[in-house]
Each structure stands twice: as C-alpha cells, then as structure tokens.
PDB file of C-alpha atoms in Angstrom:
ATOM      1  CA  ALA B   1     -33.076 -11.684  17.069  1.00 72.00           C
ATOM      2  CA  GLN B   2     -32.970 -14.341  14.424  1.00 81.00           C
ATOM      3  CA  THR B   3     -31.693 -17.736  15.497  1.00 91.00           C
ATOM      4  CA  VAL B   4     -30.998 -20.996  13.714  1.00 95.00           C
ATOM      5  CA  THR B   5     -31.160 -24.300  15.562  1.00 96.00           C
ATOM      6  CA  GLN B   6     -29.828 -27.650  14.456  1.00 96.00           C
ATOM      7  CA  SER B   7     -30.899 -30.145  17.086  1.00 95.00           C
ATOM      8  CA  GLN B   8     -28.883 -33.105  15.797  1.00 96.00           C
ATOM      9  CA  PRO B   9     -25.170 -32.786  16.627  1.00 95.00           C
ATOM     10  CA  GLU B  10     -24.477 -36.025  14.755  1.00 97.00           C
ATOM     11  CA  MET B  11     -26.296 -38.310  12.357  1.00 97.00           C
ATOM     12  CA  SER B  12     -25.253 -41.537  10.701  1.00 97.00           C
ATOM     13  CA  VAL B  13     -26.672 -43.331   7.704  1.00 97.00           C
ATOM     14  CA  GLN B  14     -25.873 -46.426   5.719  1.00 97.00           C
ATOM     15  CA  GLU B  15     -24.439 -45.814   2.279  1.00 97.00           C
ATOM     16  CA  ALA B  16     -27.161 -45.628  -0.399  1.00 97.00           C
ATOM     17  CA  GLU B  17     -29.883 -44.858   2.132  1.00 97.00           C
ATOM     18  CA  THR B  18     -31.708 -41.611   2.768  1.00 97.00           C
ATOM     19  CA  VAL B  19     -31.105 -39.248   5.668  1.00 98.00           C
ATOM     20  CA  THR B  20     -32.813 -36.065   6.797  1.00 98.00           C
ATOM     21  CA  LEU B  21     -31.090 -33.286   8.710  1.00 98.00           C
ATOM     22  CA  SER B  22     -33.243 -30.915  10.728  1.00 98.00           C
ATOM     23  CA  CYS B  23     -33.105 -27.150  11.013  1.00 98.00           C
ATOM     24  CA  THR B  24     -35.472 -24.697  12.628  1.00 97.00           C
ATOM     25  CA  TYR B  25     -35.207 -20.939  12.690  1.00 96.00           C
ATOM     26  CA  ASP B  26     -36.846 -18.029  14.375  1.00 94.00           C
ATOM     27  CA  THR B  27     -37.683 -14.823  12.564  1.00 91.00           C
ATOM     28  CA  SER B  28     -40.429 -12.253  12.265  1.00 89.00           C
ATOM     29  CA  GLU B  29     -39.410 -11.364   8.724  1.00 87.00           C
ATOM     30  CA  SER B  30     -41.290 -12.503   5.642  1.00 86.00           C
ATOM     31  CA  ASP B  31     -38.483 -11.977   3.137  1.00 87.00           C
ATOM     32  CA  TYR B  32     -35.487 -14.181   3.744  1.00 90.00           C
ATOM     33  CA  TYR B  33     -33.284 -16.920   2.372  1.00 91.00           C
ATOM     34  CA  LEU B  34     -32.236 -20.251   3.825  1.00 94.00           C
ATOM     35  CA  PHE B  35     -29.142 -22.222   2.965  1.00 95.00           C
ATOM     36  CA  TRP B  36     -27.533 -25.562   3.616  1.00 97.00           C
ATOM     37  CA  TYR B  37     -23.744 -25.559   3.524  1.00 96.00           C
ATOM     38  CA  LYS B  38     -21.470 -28.598   3.592  1.00 96.00           C
ATOM     39  CA  GLN B  39     -18.039 -28.558   5.222  1.00 94.00           C
ATOM     40  CA  PRO B  40     -15.974 -31.712   4.609  1.00 91.00           C
ATOM     41  CA  PRO B  41     -12.971 -32.490   6.787  1.00 85.00           C
ATOM     42  CA  SER B  42     -10.802 -30.439   4.409  1.00 72.00           C
ATOM     43  CA  ARG B  43     -12.784 -27.432   5.740  1.00 72.00           C
ATOM     44  CA  GLN B  44     -13.818 -25.835   2.451  1.00 88.00           C
ATOM     45  CA  MET B  45     -17.396 -24.714   2.986  1.00 92.00           C
ATOM     46  CA  ILE B  46     -19.583 -25.176  -0.067  1.00 92.00           C
ATOM     47  CA  LEU B  47     -23.201 -24.315  -0.742  1.00 93.00           C
ATOM     48  CA  VAL B  48     -25.454 -27.343  -1.111  1.00 95.00           C
ATOM     49  CA  ILE B  49     -28.852 -25.793  -1.653  1.00 95.00           C
ATOM     50  CA  ARG B  50     -30.715 -22.508  -1.269  1.00 93.00           C
ATOM     51  CA  GLN B  51     -34.367 -21.684  -0.652  1.00 93.00           C
ATOM     52  CA  GLU B  52     -36.082 -18.338  -1.079  1.00 91.00           C
ATOM     53  CA  ALA B  53     -38.835 -17.860   1.481  1.00 91.00           C
ATOM     54  CA  TYR B  54     -41.261 -16.459  -1.060  1.00 89.00           C
ATOM     55  CA  LYS B  55     -41.086 -19.646  -3.121  1.00 88.00           C
ATOM     56  CA  GLN B  56     -43.497 -22.354  -2.088  1.00 85.00           C
ATOM     57  CA  GLN B  57     -41.771 -25.022  -4.116  1.00 91.00           C
ATOM     58  CA  ASN B  58     -39.063 -26.907  -2.281  1.00 93.00           C
ATOM     59  CA  ALA B  59     -35.585 -26.529  -3.746  1.00 92.00           C
ATOM     60  CA  THR B  60     -33.886 -29.586  -5.224  1.00 93.00           C
ATOM     61  CA  GLU B  61     -30.311 -30.178  -6.363  1.00 92.00           C
ATOM     62  CA  ASN B  62     -29.749 -33.693  -7.657  1.00 95.00           C
ATOM     63  CA  ARG B  63     -29.753 -35.971  -4.576  1.00 96.00           C
ATOM     64  CA  PHE B  64     -30.323 -33.062  -2.197  1.00 97.00           C
ATOM     65  CA  SER B  65     -33.751 -31.638  -1.490  1.00 96.00           C
ATOM     66  CA  VAL B  66     -35.326 -29.567   1.228  1.00 97.00           C
ATOM     67  CA  ASN B  67     -38.611 -29.664   3.073  1.00 96.00           C
ATOM     68  CA  PHE B  68     -39.423 -26.011   3.689  1.00 96.00           C
ATOM     69  CA  GLN B  69     -42.271 -25.492   6.129  1.00 95.00           C
ATOM     70  CA  LYS B  70     -42.594 -21.715   6.398  1.00 94.00           C
ATOM     71  CA  ALA B  71     -45.352 -21.647   8.998  1.00 93.00           C
ATOM     72  CA  ALA B  72     -43.466 -24.071  11.202  1.00 95.00           C
ATOM     73  CA  LYS B  73     -40.145 -22.292  10.475  1.00 95.00           C
ATOM     74  CA  SER B  74     -38.568 -25.566   9.554  1.00 96.00           C
ATOM     75  CA  PHE B  75     -36.014 -26.225   6.829  1.00 97.00           C
ATOM     76  CA  SER B  76     -34.807 -29.819   6.674  1.00 97.00           C
ATOM     77  CA  LEU B  77     -32.340 -31.292   4.217  1.00 98.00           C
ATOM     78  CA  LYS B  78     -32.896 -34.689   2.680  1.00 98.00           C
ATOM     79  CA  ILE B  79     -30.000 -36.554   1.135  1.00 98.00           C
ATOM     80  CA  SER B  80     -31.028 -39.480  -1.048  1.00 97.00           C
ATOM     81  CA  ASP B  81     -28.762 -42.358  -2.046  1.00 97.00           C
ATOM     82  CA  SER B  82     -26.110 -41.299   0.471  1.00 97.00           C
ATOM     83  CA  GLN B  83     -22.528 -41.568  -0.717  1.00 96.00           C
ATOM     84  CA  LEU B  84     -19.255 -41.738   1.187  1.00 95.00           C
ATOM     85  CA  GLY B  85     -18.393 -38.296  -0.140  1.00 94.00           C
ATOM     86  CA  ASP B  86     -21.412 -36.846   1.636  1.00 96.00           C
ATOM     87  CA  ALA B  87     -19.668 -37.276   4.987  1.00 96.00           C
ATOM     88  CA  ALA B  88     -19.183 -33.771   6.378  1.00 96.00           C
ATOM     89  CA  MET B  89     -20.504 -31.138   8.751  1.00 96.00           C
ATOM     90  CA  TYR B  90     -23.721 -29.634   7.459  1.00 97.00           C
ATOM     91  CA  PHE B  91     -24.677 -26.125   8.464  1.00 97.00           C
ATOM     92  CA  CYS B  92     -28.038 -24.487   8.097  1.00 97.00           C
ATOM     93  CA  ALA B  93     -27.939 -20.713   7.607  1.00 95.00           C
ATOM     94  CA  TYR B  94     -30.445 -17.871   7.393  1.00 93.00           C
ATOM     95  CA  ARG B  95     -30.232 -14.493   5.742  1.00 89.00           C
ATOM     96  CA  GLU B  96     -32.749 -11.662   5.574  1.00 81.00           C
ATOM     97  CA  GLY B  97     -33.613 -10.338   2.155  1.00 71.00           C
ATOM     98  CA  SER B  98     -32.429  -6.847   2.968  1.00 68.00           C
ATOM     99  CA  ASN B  99     -29.439  -7.870   4.997  1.00 68.00           C
ATOM    100  CA  TYR B 100     -26.180  -9.531   4.206  1.00 72.00           C
ATOM    101  CA  GLN B 101     -25.277 -11.386   7.363  1.00 81.00           C
ATOM    102  CA  LEU B 102     -25.682 -15.130   7.529  1.00 88.00           C
ATOM    103  CA  ILE B 103     -26.967 -16.526  10.808  1.00 91.00           C
ATOM    104  CA  TRP B 104     -25.565 -20.007  11.270  1.00 93.00           C
ATOM    105  CA  GLY B 105     -26.683 -23.105  13.097  1.00 94.00           C
ATOM    106  CA  ALA B 106     -24.209 -25.137  15.150  1.00 93.00           C
ATOM    107  CA  GLY B 107     -23.964 -27.842  12.511  1.00 95.00           C
ATOM    108  CA  THR B 108     -24.715 -31.546  12.175  1.00 97.00           C
ATOM    109  CA  LYS B 109     -21.952 -34.054  11.615  1.00 96.00           C
ATOM    110  CA  LEU B 110     -23.045 -36.618   9.032  1.00 97.00           C
ATOM    111  CA  ILE B 111     -21.369 -40.009   9.092  1.00 97.00           C
ATOM    112  CA  ILE B 112     -21.787 -42.388   6.182  1.00 97.00           C
ATOM    113  CA  LYS B 113     -21.399 -46.072   6.996  1.00 96.00           C
ATOM    114  CA  PRO B 114     -20.064 -48.209   4.131  1.00 93.00           C
TER     115      PRO B 114
ATOM    116  CA  GLU I   1     -12.665 -19.952 -12.265  1.00 62.00           C
ATOM    117  CA  ALA I   2     -10.215 -19.735  -9.360  1.00 80.00           C
ATOM    118  CA  GLY I   3     -11.753 -19.937  -5.923  1.00 92.00           C
ATOM    119  CA  VAL I   4     -11.061 -17.966  -2.772  1.00 95.00           C
ATOM    120  CA  ALA I   5      -7.424 -18.339  -1.766  1.00 96.00           C
ATOM    121  CA  GLN I   6      -6.151 -18.180   1.787  1.00 96.00           C
ATOM    122  CA  SER I   7      -2.760 -18.485   3.376  1.00 96.00           C
ATOM    123  CA  PRO I   8      -1.283 -19.885   5.449  1.00 96.00           C
ATOM    124  CA  ARG I   9      -3.330 -23.059   5.878  1.00 94.00           C
ATOM    125  CA  TYR I  10      -1.975 -23.692   9.350  1.00 96.00           C
ATOM    126  CA  LYS I  11      -0.317 -21.514  11.950  1.00 97.00           C
ATOM    127  CA  ILE I  12       0.907 -22.257  15.450  1.00 98.00           C
ATOM    128  CA  ILE I  13       1.965 -19.387  17.693  1.00 97.00           C
ATOM    129  CA  GLU I  14       2.557 -18.649  21.342  1.00 97.00           C
ATOM    130  CA  LYS I  15       0.086 -16.456  23.209  1.00 96.00           C
ATOM    131  CA  ARG I  16       0.857 -12.754  23.025  1.00 96.00           C
ATOM    132  CA  GLN I  17       2.486 -13.189  19.617  1.00 97.00           C
ATOM    133  CA  SER I  18       1.126 -11.622  16.446  1.00 97.00           C
ATOM    134  CA  VAL I  19      -0.236 -13.364  13.382  1.00 98.00           C
ATOM    135  CA  ALA I  20      -1.604 -12.328  10.012  1.00 98.00           C
ATOM    136  CA  PHE I  21      -3.827 -14.114   7.540  1.00 98.00           C
ATOM    137  CA  TRP I  22      -4.209 -13.327   3.871  1.00 97.00           C
ATOM    138  CA  CYS I  23      -7.211 -13.751   1.582  1.00 97.00           C
ATOM    139  CA  ASN I  24      -7.622 -13.304  -2.158  1.00 96.00           C
ATOM    140  CA  PRO I  25     -11.291 -13.359  -3.168  1.00 95.00           C
ATOM    141  CA  ILE I  26     -12.763 -14.520  -6.434  1.00 93.00           C
ATOM    142  CA  SER I  27     -12.095 -12.002  -9.185  1.00 91.00           C
ATOM    143  CA  GLY I  28     -14.884  -9.473  -9.470  1.00 89.00           C
ATOM    144  CA  HIS I  29     -16.386 -10.171  -6.054  1.00 90.00           C
ATOM    145  CA  ALA I  30     -17.056  -6.884  -4.330  1.00 89.00           C
ATOM    146  CA  THR I  31     -17.893  -8.299  -0.914  1.00 91.00           C
ATOM    147  CA  LEU I  32     -15.408 -10.034   1.354  1.00 93.00           C
ATOM    148  CA  TYR I  33     -16.086 -11.660   4.715  1.00 94.00           C
ATOM    149  CA  TRP I  34     -13.847 -12.897   7.519  1.00 97.00           C
ATOM    150  CA  TYR I  35     -15.304 -15.523   9.825  1.00 96.00           C
ATOM    151  CA  GLN I  36     -14.008 -17.179  12.966  1.00 96.00           C
ATOM    152  CA  GLN I  37     -15.037 -20.802  13.388  1.00 94.00           C
ATOM    153  CA  ILE I  38     -14.356 -22.403  16.741  1.00 92.00           C
ATOM    154  CA  LEU I  39     -14.326 -26.193  16.771  1.00 87.00           C
ATOM    155  CA  GLY I  40     -17.845 -27.581  16.961  1.00 83.00           C
ATOM    156  CA  GLN I  41     -19.544 -24.298  16.147  1.00 87.00           C
ATOM    157  CA  GLY I  42     -20.848 -22.489  13.125  1.00 89.00           C
ATOM    158  CA  PRO I  43     -18.880 -19.591  11.650  1.00 93.00           C
ATOM    159  CA  LYS I  44     -19.051 -16.204  13.348  1.00 93.00           C
ATOM    160  CA  LEU I  45     -18.746 -13.118  11.170  1.00 93.00           C
ATOM    161  CA  LEU I  46     -15.850 -10.900  12.238  1.00 96.00           C
ATOM    162  CA  ILE I  47     -15.870  -8.288   9.522  1.00 95.00           C
ATOM    163  CA  GLN I  48     -17.409  -7.601   6.147  1.00 93.00           C
ATOM    164  CA  PHE I  49     -15.991  -5.392   3.399  1.00 92.00           C
ATOM    165  CA  GLN I  50     -17.832  -3.952   0.434  1.00 89.00           C
ATOM    166  CA  ASN I  51     -15.036  -3.090  -1.995  1.00 88.00           C
ATOM    167  CA  ASN I  52     -12.490  -1.454   0.335  1.00 85.00           C
ATOM    168  CA  GLY I  53     -14.981  -0.120   2.877  1.00 90.00           C
ATOM    169  CA  VAL I  54     -16.059  -1.779   6.109  1.00 92.00           C
ATOM    170  CA  VAL I  55     -19.763  -2.639   6.188  1.00 88.00           C
ATOM    171  CA  ASP I  56     -19.890  -4.449   9.524  1.00 89.00           C
ATOM    172  CA  ASP I  57     -17.223  -5.061  12.133  1.00 93.00           C
ATOM    173  CA  SER I  58     -19.502  -5.207  15.147  1.00 91.00           C
ATOM    174  CA  GLN I  59     -18.183  -8.602  16.267  1.00 92.00           C
ATOM    175  CA  LEU I  60     -14.518  -7.884  15.662  1.00 96.00           C
ATOM    176  CA  PRO I  61     -12.538  -7.632  18.936  1.00 95.00           C
ATOM    177  CA  LYS I  62     -10.951  -4.364  17.937  1.00 95.00           C
ATOM    178  CA  ASP I  63      -8.524  -4.280  20.834  1.00 95.00           C
ATOM    179  CA  ARG I  64      -6.583  -7.115  19.246  1.00 97.00           C
ATOM    180  CA  PHE I  65      -8.003  -7.812  15.779  1.00 97.00           C
ATOM    181  CA  SER I  66      -7.614  -5.631  12.731  1.00 97.00           C
ATOM    182  CA  ALA I  67      -8.384  -6.118   9.068  1.00 97.00           C
ATOM    183  CA  GLU I  68      -7.894  -4.217   5.888  1.00 95.00           C
ATOM    184  CA  ARG I  69      -8.764  -4.580   2.251  1.00 95.00           C
ATOM    185  CA  LEU I  70      -6.516  -2.322   0.277  1.00 82.00           C
ATOM    186  CA  LYS I  71      -7.631  -1.539  -3.270  1.00 85.00           C
ATOM    187  CA  GLY I  72     -10.785  -3.547  -2.722  1.00 83.00           C
ATOM    188  CA  VAL I  73      -9.211  -6.891  -3.626  1.00 91.00           C
ATOM    189  CA  ASP I  74      -6.923  -8.804  -1.230  1.00 95.00           C
ATOM    190  CA  SER I  75      -7.486  -8.647   2.476  1.00 97.00           C
ATOM    191  CA  THR I  76      -5.443  -9.308   5.596  1.00 97.00           C
ATOM    192  CA  LEU I  77      -6.661 -10.108   9.084  1.00 98.00           C
ATOM    193  CA  LYS I  78      -4.276  -9.540  11.961  1.00 98.00           C
ATOM    194  CA  ILE I  79      -4.334 -10.600  15.591  1.00 98.00           C
ATOM    195  CA  GLN I  80      -2.049  -8.769  18.007  1.00 97.00           C
ATOM    196  CA  PRO I  81      -1.538 -10.028  20.659  1.00 96.00           C
ATOM    197  CA  ALA I  82      -3.068 -13.490  20.351  1.00 97.00           C
ATOM    198  CA  LYS I  83      -4.878 -15.188  23.211  1.00 97.00           C
ATOM    199  CA  LEU I  84      -5.549 -18.861  23.805  1.00 97.00           C
ATOM    200  CA  GLU I  85      -9.216 -18.381  22.958  1.00 96.00           C
ATOM    201  CA  ASP I  86      -8.281 -17.186  19.465  1.00 97.00           C
ATOM    202  CA  SER I  87      -7.517 -20.777  18.495  1.00 97.00           C
ATOM    203  CA  ALA I  88      -9.948 -21.414  15.652  1.00 96.00           C
ATOM    204  CA  VAL I  89     -10.271 -21.710  11.908  1.00 95.00           C
ATOM    205  CA  TYR I  90     -10.403 -18.356  10.158  1.00 97.00           C
ATOM    206  CA  LEU I  91     -12.491 -18.481   7.021  1.00 96.00           C
ATOM    207  CA  CYS I  92     -12.541 -15.952   4.246  1.00 97.00           C
ATOM    208  CA  ALA I  93     -15.509 -15.767   1.886  1.00 94.00           C
ATOM    209  CA  SER I  94     -16.511 -13.551  -1.003  1.00 92.00           C
ATOM    210  CA  SER I  95     -19.656 -12.798  -2.944  1.00 89.00           C
ATOM    211  CA  LEU I  96     -20.564 -10.711  -5.946  1.00 85.00           C
ATOM    212  CA  SER I  97     -22.350  -8.221  -3.757  1.00 73.00           C
ATOM    213  CA  ALA I  98     -24.090  -8.025  -0.439  1.00 59.00           C
ATOM    214  CA  VAL I  99     -27.208  -6.478  -1.871  1.00 59.00           C
ATOM    215  CA  ARG I 100     -30.629  -8.025  -1.763  1.00 55.00           C
ATOM    216  CA  GLY I 101     -30.858 -11.325  -3.514  1.00 55.00           C
ATOM    217  CA  GLY I 102     -29.261 -14.013  -1.422  1.00 54.00           C
ATOM    218  CA  ASN I 103     -25.996 -13.942  -3.299  1.00 73.00           C
ATOM    219  CA  GLU I 104     -23.965 -17.024  -2.601  1.00 83.00           C
ATOM    220  CA  GLN I 105     -20.886 -16.722  -0.464  1.00 89.00           C
ATOM    221  CA  PHE I 106     -17.885 -18.691  -1.700  1.00 91.00           C
ATOM    222  CA  PHE I 107     -15.461 -19.840   0.973  1.00 94.00           C
ATOM    223  CA  GLY I 108     -11.743 -20.357   1.051  1.00 95.00           C
ATOM    224  CA  PRO I 109     -10.091 -23.393   2.662  1.00 93.00           C
ATOM    225  CA  GLY I 110      -9.490 -21.543   5.918  1.00 95.00           C
ATOM    226  CA  THR I 111      -6.496 -21.035   8.182  1.00 96.00           C
ATOM    227  CA  ARG I 112      -6.302 -23.177  11.301  1.00 95.00           C
ATOM    228  CA  LEU I 113      -4.737 -21.142  14.096  1.00 97.00           C
ATOM    229  CA  THR I 114      -3.445 -22.783  17.242  1.00 97.00           C
ATOM    230  CA  VAL I 115      -2.394 -20.524  20.102  1.00 97.00           C
ATOM    231  CA  LEU I 116      -0.229 -22.228  22.746  1.00 96.00           C
TER     232      LEU I 116
END
C-alpha cells in the first residue's frame, strides 16, 4: 500500500530565511501526482504546489519550490524568504494517476520566528 | 468564484447525540469528498461522491455515519449516535472530477466537532 511519511513534526525558521520540509513516499506505481497542502490555523486547506511524476522538472510557485527525487521517492518543499503568513501545518499528499484518493502524510507544523 | 461552504463551523454535543454537517461544493464540481481530521493527523477520507453516486465509502463507519448528496450538489454528513472518538474536524472538499489528471481538491473551512 502507498504511504506518505513526513518525518518532521515541527520546524521553525527565522522570517526571511529559507526552510525545507521533507516528505518521502512509497509506491510501486510510475504514474502519480504529489502535492503540498497548507493548513493555517483557520483550518482552510489550500494547495501550495503540485508535481506530476512524469515531469522531470521540479515544480515552482513563486517562493515555493519542490525537490522531486523520483528514484529516492522524495518530495521536499522549499520555502524561500519565509513570511509570517507561511506559518501553518503543511501536508504532503500522494495520488495515483488512475485513482482519486489522496494519501496524506501526518503533517509538519511550520513556525515562523519574527 | 465562491469556495466550498460548510456549516456549522463548530459543534459541541454529548456522546450518543446526533449531529449533521452540511457542505456546498464549488459550482460545477462533480466530485465531493468528506474527510475526518483528528488533531495532529492528516485528513482521512470518509466518503467520496461523483455527482450523486457514492464512489468510495470504505472508511466510513456505516453503523453510525451516513452521508448523502441529493441532486448531486449539496451534501450532508450525519453521525448517530456520536462517540467520544468522533471529536475531530470534518472537512468537505470538491473537485471538477475524480478522473485521471490530478485535479485539485478545494477544501472548505471545516466543522470542528467536540463530543463530551
């Protein structure tokens, strides 16, 4: 069965610095998608970034970028120039190409120090 | 574009009581999901609808949980009777379709349920 592991329950970073959140997954599939979702204290879950497994190029969305290592089954999220509004729980999620269900990690709480 | 709406935002009940949650997905979204998120954990899918049909309810505790999506739009999730372990945030999400393509799921604000 597919699993998603986030080994860092909590991370903290100084405002304006860069932080990397880790995610590893286990799958035997070749066609899948990976996601990073952000859940601020208000609880509304929003999509931060998405990566298609067949794409070699790492996805980037403004200050957010991923390091997708397919062979190592690693999918880390890098946040550059951290801002106070980035404080939230970050969840890594996996979905097979032919399936609909998201498999979620346990989340990493990101704290931004002013 | 209006997002996914949920109500109520908070609910406190005694164990063995009943409770219902309501979700209105984004207009035009065929797929609707109900998740249970226990504090400190990632969301767990309870049930998924495609239009008004159930696609997956394998993790729904059917002895006490029920859900419906009449007319393929709004949905309600009911718990009867509630147990202490049902205390969680119940998230509703919707997407254009569940077909191949990694369609993004859009989430509502959630309902925080506390069972005393």
